GROMACS .gro file of N, CA and C in nm:
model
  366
    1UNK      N    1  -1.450  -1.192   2.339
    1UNK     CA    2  -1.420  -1.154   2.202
    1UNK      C    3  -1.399  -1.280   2.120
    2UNK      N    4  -1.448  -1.267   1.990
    2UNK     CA    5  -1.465  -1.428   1.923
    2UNK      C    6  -1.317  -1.381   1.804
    3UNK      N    7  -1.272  -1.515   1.752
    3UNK     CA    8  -1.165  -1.515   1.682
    3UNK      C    9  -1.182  -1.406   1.596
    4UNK      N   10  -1.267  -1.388   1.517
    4UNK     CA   11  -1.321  -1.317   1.379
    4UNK      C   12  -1.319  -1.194   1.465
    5UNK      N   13  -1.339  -1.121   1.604
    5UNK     CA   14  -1.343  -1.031   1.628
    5UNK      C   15  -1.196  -0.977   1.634
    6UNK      N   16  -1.093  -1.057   1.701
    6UNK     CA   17  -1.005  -1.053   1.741
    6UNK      C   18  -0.884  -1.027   1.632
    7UNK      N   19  -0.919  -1.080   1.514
    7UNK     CA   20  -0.853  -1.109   1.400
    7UNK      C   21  -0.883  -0.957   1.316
    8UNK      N   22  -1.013  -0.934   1.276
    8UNK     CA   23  -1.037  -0.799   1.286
    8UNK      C   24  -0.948  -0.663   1.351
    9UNK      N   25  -0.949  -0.680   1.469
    9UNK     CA   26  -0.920  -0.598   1.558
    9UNK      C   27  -0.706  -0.589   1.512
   10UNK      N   28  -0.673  -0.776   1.495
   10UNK     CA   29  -0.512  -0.689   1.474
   10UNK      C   30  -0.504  -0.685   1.331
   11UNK      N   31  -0.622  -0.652   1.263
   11UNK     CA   32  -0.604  -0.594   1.088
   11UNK      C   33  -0.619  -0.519   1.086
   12UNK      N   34  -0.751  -0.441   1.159
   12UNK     CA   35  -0.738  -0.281   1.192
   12UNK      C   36  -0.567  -0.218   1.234
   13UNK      N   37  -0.494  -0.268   1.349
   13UNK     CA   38  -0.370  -0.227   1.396
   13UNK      C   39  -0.285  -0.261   1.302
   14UNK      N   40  -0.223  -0.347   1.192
   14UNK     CA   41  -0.149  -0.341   1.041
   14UNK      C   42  -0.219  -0.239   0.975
   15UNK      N   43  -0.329  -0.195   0.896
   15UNK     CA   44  -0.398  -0.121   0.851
   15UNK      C   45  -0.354   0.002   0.894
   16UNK      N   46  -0.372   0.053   1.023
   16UNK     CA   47  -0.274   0.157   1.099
   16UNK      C   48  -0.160   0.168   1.087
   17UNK      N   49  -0.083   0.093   1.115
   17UNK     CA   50   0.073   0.074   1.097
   17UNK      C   51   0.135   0.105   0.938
   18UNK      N   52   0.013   0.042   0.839
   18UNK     CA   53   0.078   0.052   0.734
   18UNK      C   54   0.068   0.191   0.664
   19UNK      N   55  -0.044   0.271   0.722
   19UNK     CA   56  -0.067   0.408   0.707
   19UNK      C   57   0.060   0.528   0.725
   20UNK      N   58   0.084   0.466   0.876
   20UNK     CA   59   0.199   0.554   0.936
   20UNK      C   60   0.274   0.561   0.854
   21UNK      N   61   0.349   0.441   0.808
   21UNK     CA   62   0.450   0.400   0.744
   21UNK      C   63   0.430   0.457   0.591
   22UNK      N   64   0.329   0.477   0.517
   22UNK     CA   65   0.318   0.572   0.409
   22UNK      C   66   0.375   0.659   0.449
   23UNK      N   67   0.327   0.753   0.538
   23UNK     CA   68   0.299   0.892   0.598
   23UNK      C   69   0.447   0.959   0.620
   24UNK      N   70   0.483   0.864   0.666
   24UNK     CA   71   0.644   0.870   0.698
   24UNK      C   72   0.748   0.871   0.583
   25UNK      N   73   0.691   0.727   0.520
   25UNK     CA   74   0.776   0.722   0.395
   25UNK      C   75   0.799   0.865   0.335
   26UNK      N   76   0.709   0.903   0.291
   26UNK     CA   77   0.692   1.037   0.222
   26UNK      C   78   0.800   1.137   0.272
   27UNK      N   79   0.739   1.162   0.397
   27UNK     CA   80   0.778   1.272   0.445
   27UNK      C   81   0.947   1.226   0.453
   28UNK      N   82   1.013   1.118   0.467
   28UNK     CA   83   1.139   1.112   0.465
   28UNK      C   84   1.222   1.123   0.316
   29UNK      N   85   1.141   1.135   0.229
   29UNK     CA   86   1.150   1.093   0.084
   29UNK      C   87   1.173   1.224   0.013
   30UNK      N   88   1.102   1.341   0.086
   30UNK     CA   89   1.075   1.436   0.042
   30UNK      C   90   1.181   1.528   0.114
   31UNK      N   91   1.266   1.459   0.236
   31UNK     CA   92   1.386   1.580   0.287
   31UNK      C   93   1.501   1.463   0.221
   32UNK      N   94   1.486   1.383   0.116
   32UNK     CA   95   1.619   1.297   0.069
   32UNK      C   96   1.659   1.200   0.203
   33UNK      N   97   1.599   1.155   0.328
   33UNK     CA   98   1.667   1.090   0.414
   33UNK      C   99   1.634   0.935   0.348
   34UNK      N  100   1.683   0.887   0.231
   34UNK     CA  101   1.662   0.726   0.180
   34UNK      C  102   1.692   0.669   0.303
   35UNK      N  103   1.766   0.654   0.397
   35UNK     CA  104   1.780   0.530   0.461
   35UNK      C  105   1.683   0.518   0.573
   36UNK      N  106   1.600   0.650   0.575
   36UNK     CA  107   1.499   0.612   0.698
   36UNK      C  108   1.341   0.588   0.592
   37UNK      N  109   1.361   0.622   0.454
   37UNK     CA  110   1.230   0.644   0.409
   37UNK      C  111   1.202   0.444   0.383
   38UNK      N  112   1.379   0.407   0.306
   38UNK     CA  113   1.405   0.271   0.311
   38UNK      C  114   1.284   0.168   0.412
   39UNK      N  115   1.338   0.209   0.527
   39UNK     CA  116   1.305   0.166   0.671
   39UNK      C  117   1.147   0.151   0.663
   40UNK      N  118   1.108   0.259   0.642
   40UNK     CA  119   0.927   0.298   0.633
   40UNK      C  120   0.882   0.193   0.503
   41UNK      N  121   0.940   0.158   0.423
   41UNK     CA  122   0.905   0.081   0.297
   41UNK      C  123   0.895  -0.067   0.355
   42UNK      N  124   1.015  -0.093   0.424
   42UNK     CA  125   0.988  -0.233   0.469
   42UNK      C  126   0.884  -0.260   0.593
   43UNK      N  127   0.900  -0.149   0.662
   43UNK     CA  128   0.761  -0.177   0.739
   43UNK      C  129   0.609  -0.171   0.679
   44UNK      N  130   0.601  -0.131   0.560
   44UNK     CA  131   0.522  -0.136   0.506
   44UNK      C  132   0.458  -0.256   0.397
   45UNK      N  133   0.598  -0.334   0.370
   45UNK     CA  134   0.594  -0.440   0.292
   45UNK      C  135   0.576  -0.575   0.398
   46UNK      N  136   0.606  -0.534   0.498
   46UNK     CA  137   0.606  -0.621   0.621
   46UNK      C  138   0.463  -0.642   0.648
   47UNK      N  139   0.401  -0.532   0.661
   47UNK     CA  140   0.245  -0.502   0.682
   47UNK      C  141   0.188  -0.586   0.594
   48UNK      N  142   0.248  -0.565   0.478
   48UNK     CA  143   0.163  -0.642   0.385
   48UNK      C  144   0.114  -0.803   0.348
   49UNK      N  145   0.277  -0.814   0.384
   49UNK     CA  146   0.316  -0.952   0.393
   49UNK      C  147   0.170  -1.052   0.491
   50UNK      N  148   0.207  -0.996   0.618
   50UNK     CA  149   0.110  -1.001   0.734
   50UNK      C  150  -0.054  -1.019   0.714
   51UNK      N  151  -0.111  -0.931   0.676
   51UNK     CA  152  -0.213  -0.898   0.614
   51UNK      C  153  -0.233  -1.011   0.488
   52UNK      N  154  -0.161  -1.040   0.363
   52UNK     CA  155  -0.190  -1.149   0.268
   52UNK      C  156  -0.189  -1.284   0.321
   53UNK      N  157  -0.071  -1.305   0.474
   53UNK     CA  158  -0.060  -1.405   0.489
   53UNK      C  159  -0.165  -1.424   0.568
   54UNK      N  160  -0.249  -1.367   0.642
   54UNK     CA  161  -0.368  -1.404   0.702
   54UNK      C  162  -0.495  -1.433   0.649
   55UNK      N  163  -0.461  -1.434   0.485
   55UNK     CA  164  -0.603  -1.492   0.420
   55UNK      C  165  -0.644  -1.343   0.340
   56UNK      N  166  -0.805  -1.384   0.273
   56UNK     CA  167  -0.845  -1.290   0.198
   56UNK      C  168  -0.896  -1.164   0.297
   57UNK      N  169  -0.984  -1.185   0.357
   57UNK     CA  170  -0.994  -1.111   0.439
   57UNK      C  171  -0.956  -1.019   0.498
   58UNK      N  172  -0.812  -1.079   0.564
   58UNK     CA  173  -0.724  -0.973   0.646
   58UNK      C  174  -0.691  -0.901   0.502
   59UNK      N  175  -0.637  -0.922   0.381
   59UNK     CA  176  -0.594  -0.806   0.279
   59UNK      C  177  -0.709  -0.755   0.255
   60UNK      N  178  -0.837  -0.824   0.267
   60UNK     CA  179  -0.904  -0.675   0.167
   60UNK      C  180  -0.926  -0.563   0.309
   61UNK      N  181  -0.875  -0.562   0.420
   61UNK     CA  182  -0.874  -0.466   0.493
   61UNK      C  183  -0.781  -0.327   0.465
   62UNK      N  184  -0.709  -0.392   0.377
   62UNK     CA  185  -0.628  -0.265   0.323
   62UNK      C  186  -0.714  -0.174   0.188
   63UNK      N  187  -0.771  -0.200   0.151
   63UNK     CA  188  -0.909  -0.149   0.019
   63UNK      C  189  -0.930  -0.053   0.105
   64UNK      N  190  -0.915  -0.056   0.271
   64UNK     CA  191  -1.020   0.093   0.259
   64UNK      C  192  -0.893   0.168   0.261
   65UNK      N  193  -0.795   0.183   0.231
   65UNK     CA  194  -0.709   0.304   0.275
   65UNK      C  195  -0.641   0.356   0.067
   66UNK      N  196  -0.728   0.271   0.019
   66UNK     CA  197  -0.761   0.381  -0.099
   66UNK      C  198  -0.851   0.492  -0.145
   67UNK      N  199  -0.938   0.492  -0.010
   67UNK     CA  200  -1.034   0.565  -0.077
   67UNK      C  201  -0.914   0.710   0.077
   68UNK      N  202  -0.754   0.696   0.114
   68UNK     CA  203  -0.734   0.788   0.218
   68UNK      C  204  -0.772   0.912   0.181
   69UNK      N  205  -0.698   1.027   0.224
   69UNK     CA  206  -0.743   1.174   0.249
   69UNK      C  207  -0.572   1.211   0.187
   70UNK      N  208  -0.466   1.086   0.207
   70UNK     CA  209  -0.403   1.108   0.122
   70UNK      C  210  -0.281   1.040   0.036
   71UNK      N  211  -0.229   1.133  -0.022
   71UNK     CA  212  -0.222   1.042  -0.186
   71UNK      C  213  -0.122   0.937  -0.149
   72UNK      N  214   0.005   0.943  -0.065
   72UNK     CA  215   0.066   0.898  -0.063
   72UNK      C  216   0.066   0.687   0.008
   73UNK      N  217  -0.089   0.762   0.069
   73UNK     CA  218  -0.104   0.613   0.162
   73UNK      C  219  -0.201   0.580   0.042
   74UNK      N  220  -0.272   0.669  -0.045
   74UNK     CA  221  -0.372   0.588  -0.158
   74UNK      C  222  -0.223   0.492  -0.268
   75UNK      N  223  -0.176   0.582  -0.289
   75UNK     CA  224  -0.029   0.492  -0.415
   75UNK      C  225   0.003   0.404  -0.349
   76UNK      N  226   0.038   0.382  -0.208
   76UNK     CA  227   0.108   0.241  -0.104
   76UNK      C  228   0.029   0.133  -0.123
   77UNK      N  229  -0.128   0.176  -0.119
   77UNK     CA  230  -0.213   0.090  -0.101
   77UNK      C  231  -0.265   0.031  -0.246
   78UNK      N  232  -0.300   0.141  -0.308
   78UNK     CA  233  -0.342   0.081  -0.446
   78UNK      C  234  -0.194   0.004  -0.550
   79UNK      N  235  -0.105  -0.009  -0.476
   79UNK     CA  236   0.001  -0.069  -0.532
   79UNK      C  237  -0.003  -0.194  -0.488
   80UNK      N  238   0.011  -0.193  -0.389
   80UNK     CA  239  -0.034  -0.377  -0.303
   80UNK      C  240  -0.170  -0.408  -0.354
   81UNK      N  241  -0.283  -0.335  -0.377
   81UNK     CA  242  -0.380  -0.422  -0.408
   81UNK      C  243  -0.410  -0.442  -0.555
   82UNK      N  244  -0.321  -0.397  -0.634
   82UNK     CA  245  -0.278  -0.486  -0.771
   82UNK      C  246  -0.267  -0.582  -0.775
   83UNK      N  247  -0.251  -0.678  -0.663
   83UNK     CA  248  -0.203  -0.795  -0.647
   83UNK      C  249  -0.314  -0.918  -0.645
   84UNK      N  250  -0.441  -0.858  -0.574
   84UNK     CA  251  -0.559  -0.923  -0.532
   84UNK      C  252  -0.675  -0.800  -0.548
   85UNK      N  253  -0.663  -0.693  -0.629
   85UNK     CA  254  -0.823  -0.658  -0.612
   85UNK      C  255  -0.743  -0.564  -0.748
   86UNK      N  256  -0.723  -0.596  -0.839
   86UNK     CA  257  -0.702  -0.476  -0.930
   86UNK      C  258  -0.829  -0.378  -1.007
   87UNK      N  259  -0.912  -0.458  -1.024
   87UNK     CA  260  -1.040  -0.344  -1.097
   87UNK      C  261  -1.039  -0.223  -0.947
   88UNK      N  262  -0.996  -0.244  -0.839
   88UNK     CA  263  -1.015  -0.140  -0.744
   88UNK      C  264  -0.928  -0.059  -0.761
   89UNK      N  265  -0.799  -0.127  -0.744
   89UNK     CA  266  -0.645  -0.054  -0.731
   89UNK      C  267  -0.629   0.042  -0.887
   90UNK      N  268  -0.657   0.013  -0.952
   90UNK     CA  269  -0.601   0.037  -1.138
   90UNK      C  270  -0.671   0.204  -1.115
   91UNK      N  271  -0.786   0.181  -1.106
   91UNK     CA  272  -0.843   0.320  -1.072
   91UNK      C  273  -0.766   0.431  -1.017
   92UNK      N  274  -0.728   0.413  -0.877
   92UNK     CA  275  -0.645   0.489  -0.755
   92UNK      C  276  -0.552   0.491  -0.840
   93UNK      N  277  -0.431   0.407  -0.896
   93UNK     CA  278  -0.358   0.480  -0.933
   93UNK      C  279  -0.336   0.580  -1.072
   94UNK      N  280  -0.446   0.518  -1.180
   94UNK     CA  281  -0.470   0.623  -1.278
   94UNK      C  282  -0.472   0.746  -1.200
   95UNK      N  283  -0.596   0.756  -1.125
   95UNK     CA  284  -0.591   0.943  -1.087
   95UNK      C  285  -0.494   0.976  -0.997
   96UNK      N  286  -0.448   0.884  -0.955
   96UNK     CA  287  -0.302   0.957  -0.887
   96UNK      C  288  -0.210   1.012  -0.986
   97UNK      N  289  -0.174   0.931  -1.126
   97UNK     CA  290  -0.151   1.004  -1.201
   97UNK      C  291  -0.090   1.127  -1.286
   98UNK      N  292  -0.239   1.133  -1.236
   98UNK     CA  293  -0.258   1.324  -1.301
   98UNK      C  294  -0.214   1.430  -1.204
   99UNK      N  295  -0.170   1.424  -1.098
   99UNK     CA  296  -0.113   1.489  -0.981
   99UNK      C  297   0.019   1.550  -1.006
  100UNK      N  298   0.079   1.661  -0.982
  100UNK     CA  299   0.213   1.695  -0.980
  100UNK      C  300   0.259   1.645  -0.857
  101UNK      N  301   0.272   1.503  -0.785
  101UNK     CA  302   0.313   1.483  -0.683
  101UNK      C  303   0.441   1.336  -0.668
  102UNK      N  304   0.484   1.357  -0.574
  102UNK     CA  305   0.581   1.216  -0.562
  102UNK      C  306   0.464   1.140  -0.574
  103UNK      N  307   0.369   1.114  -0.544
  103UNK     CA  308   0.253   0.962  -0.550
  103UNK      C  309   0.216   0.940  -0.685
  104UNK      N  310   0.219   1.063  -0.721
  104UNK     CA  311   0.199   1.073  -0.929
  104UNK      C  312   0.306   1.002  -0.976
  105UNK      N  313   0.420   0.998  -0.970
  105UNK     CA  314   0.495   0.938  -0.944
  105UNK      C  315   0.516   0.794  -0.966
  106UNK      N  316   0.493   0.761  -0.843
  106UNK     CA  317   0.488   0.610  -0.790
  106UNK      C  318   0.408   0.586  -0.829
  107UNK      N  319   0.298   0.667  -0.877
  107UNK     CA  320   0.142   0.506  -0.930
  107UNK      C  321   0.186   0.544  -1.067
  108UNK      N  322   0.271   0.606  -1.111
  108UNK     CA  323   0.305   0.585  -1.296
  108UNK      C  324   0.397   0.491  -1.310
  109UNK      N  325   0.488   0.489  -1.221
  109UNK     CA  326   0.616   0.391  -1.225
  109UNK      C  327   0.575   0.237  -1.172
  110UNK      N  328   0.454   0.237  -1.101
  110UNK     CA  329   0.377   0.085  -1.068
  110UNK      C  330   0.293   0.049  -1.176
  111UNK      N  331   0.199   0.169  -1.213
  111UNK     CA  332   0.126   0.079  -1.353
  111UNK      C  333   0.168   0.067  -1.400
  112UNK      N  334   0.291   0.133  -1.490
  112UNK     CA  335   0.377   0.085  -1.566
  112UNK      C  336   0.488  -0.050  -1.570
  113UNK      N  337   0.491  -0.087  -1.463
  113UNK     CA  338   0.567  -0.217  -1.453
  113UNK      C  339   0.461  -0.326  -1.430
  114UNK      N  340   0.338  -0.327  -1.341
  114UNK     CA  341   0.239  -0.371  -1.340
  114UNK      C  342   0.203  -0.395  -1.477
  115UNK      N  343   0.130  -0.324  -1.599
  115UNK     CA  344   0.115  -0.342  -1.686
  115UNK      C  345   0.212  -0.455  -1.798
  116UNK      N  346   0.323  -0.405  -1.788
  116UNK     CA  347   0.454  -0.465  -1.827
  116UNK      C  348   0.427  -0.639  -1.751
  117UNK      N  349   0.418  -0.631  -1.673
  117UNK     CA  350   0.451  -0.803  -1.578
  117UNK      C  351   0.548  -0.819  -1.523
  118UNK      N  352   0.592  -0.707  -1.469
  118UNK     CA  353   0.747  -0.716  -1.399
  118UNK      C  354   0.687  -0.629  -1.253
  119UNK      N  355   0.605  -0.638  -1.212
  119UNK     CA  356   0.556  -0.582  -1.092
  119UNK      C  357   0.585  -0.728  -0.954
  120UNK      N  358   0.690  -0.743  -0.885
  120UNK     CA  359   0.697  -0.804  -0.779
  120UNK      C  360   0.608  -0.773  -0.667
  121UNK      N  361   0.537  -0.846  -0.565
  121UNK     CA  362   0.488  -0.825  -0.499
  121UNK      C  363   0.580  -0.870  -0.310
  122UNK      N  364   0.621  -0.833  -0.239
  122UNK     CA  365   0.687  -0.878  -0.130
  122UNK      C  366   0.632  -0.948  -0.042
   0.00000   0.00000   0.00000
């Protein structure tokens, strides 16, 4: 296995990880448990961290989990990639949007600070 394969291979496994960690977030968010949804946020910001710090590459491996199946890992993702791919991200979260959902939500309360210039990235 060559570096580039290998390197691949643990961006795919963050990419995964950072999915879960949507998936979870949510679902802890949505019975009020903050201190475990908390938990799911930093593993997720952790992911991220990981992923930027490995170059361009390893982040644009997170681009594909905007196009997910669902909303909550599309808002996680198109929120981090405000950071380094916005003509992609700006999209995802407009139509998240229009949703009656917690992710409607979160991509109104990110473009909106995004827009503003007060959007931190971790």
């Amino acid at each position: 296995m060559t570096d580039r394969e290998s390197s691949s291979l643990i961006d795919a496994e963050l990419v995964a990880t950072y999915r879960a960690a949507a998936l979870a977030h949510l679902a802890h968010s949505a019975k009020g448990a903050y201190k475990k949804a908390n938990l799911q946020a930093e593993i997720l910001a952790a992911c991220y961290r990981e992923l930027r710090g490995r170059g361009p590459r390893s982040q644009a491996a997170l681009l594909t989990l905007l196009d997910d199946g669902d909303a909550a890992v599309r808002a996680w993702a198109g929120s981090h990639a405000l950071e380094f791919a916005p003509h992609l991200a700006e999209p995802v979260l407009v139509e998240l949007e229009g949703e009656g959902s917690l992710a409607a939500f979160s991509a109104r309360m990110t473009l909106r600070e995004w827009r503003a210039g007060r959007l931190v990235f971790p």
